[in-house]
């Protein structure tokens, strides 16, 4: 069984108006939405292919800071499209996500 870990980050949604902070140094997230980039979408697709290519029954673990309300719909859509692959979504902020990966013991880490 092949297990794959994918980190999916949030990026500002560039389809709408992008508003900068007063000093112009960064995007003001209060006025725009967030989405995933094509890189994350490709990473999840490749992870599903890798998980399926093993002896079957692999798991794709998605580590993300997206809210659970958003990822639940994503999980259901993934499961419908990839019936032989288990998907696990871990909703953690960036600091907690890094700590999670570092703390995984030998043999517990995804392939």
Coordinates of C-alpha atoms in Angstrom, one line a residue:
X1 CA 0.0 0.0 0.0
X2 CA 1.4 3.4 -1.0
X3 CA 0.7 6.4 1.2
X4 CA 1.3 9.9 -0.1
X5 CA 1.4 13.2 1.8
X6 CA 0.4 16.4 -0.1
X7 CA 0.7 19.9 1.4
X8 CA -2.0 22.3 0.0
X9 CA -1.7 25.9 0.7
X10 CA -4.1 28.8 0.3
X11 CA -3.3 31.5 -2.2
X12 CA -5.2 34.7 -2.9
X13 CA -8.0 34.3 -5.5
X14 CA -6.7 36.3 -8.4
X15 CA -10.0 36.3 -10.3
X16 CA -11.3 39.2 -8.2
X17 CA -9.9 42.5 -7.2
X18 CA -6.7 42.2 -5.2
X19 CA -6.5 44.8 -2.4
X20 CA -3.2 45.6 -0.8
X21 CA -2.5 46.6 2.8
X22 CA -2.2 50.4 3.5
X23 CA 1.6 50.2 3.1
X24 CA 1.3 48.2 -0.1
X25 CA 3.6 45.4 1.2
X26 CA 1.1 42.5 1.0
X27 CA -2.3 41.3 0.0
X28 CA -5.1 42.3 2.4
X29 CA -6.9 39.0 2.9
X30 CA -10.0 40.6 4.5
X31 CA -11.3 41.7 1.1
X32 CA -10.5 38.7 -1.2
X33 CA -11.1 35.0 -1.1
X34 CA -8.6 32.2 -1.2
X35 CA -8.2 29.3 -3.5
X36 CA -5.6 26.6 -4.5
X37 CA -3.2 27.1 -7.3
X38 CA -2.8 24.8 -10.2
X39 CA 0.4 23.4 -8.5
X40 CA -1.6 22.1 -5.6
X41 CA -4.3 20.6 -7.9
X42 CA -1.6 18.8 -9.9
X43 CA 0.1 17.6 -6.7
X44 CA -3.1 16.0 -5.4
X45 CA -3.8 14.4 -8.8
X46 CA -0.2 13.0 -9.0
X47 CA -0.6 11.7 -5.4
X48 CA -3.8 9.9 -6.3
X49 CA -2.0 8.3 -9.3
X50 CA 0.9 7.2 -7.1
X51 CA -1.4 5.8 -4.4
X52 CA -3.3 3.9 -7.0
X53 CA -0.2 2.5 -8.7
X54 CA 0.9 0.5 -5.7
X55 CA -0.7 -2.8 -4.7
X56 CA -4.0 -0.9 -4.2
X57 CA -5.7 0.7 -1.3
X58 CA -3.3 3.6 -0.9
X59 CA -4.0 6.7 1.1
X60 CA -3.6 10.4 0.1
X61 CA -3.1 12.6 3.1
X62 CA -3.8 16.3 2.4
X63 CA -2.3 18.7 4.9
X64 CA -3.9 22.1 4.6
X65 CA -4.8 25.3 6.4
X66 CA -8.1 25.5 4.6
X67 CA -11.2 25.4 6.9
X68 CA -12.9 22.1 7.4
X69 CA -16.1 23.4 5.9
X70 CA -14.3 23.8 2.6
X71 CA -12.3 20.5 2.7
X72 CA -15.3 18.3 3.4
X73 CA -16.8 19.0 0.0
X74 CA -13.4 18.5 -1.6
X75 CA -13.0 15.1 0.2
X76 CA -16.4 13.9 -1.0
X77 CA -15.7 14.9 -4.6
X78 CA -12.3 13.1 -4.4
X79 CA -13.7 9.9 -3.0
X80 CA -16.4 9.9 -5.7
X81 CA -13.8 10.2 -8.4
X82 CA -11.2 7.9 -6.9
X83 CA -13.2 5.0 -5.2
X84 CA -10.1 2.8 -4.5
X85 CA -8.1 5.5 -2.8
X86 CA -8.6 6.7 0.8
X87 CA -8.2 10.4 1.3
X88 CA -7.4 11.9 4.7
X89 CA -7.5 15.7 5.2
X90 CA -5.7 17.2 8.1
X91 CA -6.7 20.8 8.8
X92 CA -3.7 22.5 10.5
X93 CA -2.2 25.9 10.5
X94 CA 1.3 26.2 9.0
X95 CA 3.2 25.9 12.3
X96 CA 1.2 22.9 13.4
X97 CA 1.5 21.3 9.9
X98 CA 5.3 21.5 10.0
X99 CA 5.4 20.1 13.5
X100 CA 3.1 17.2 12.4
X101 CA 5.5 16.2 9.6
X102 CA 8.6 16.5 11.8
X103 CA 7.1 14.4 14.6
X104 CA 6.1 11.5 12.4
X105 CA 8.2 8.6 13.4
X106 CA 10.2 6.3 11.0
X107 CA 7.8 4.0 9.3
X108 CA 4.8 6.3 9.9
X109 CA 5.7 8.8 7.3
X110 CA 3.9 8.6 3.9
X111 CA 5.9 7.3 1.0

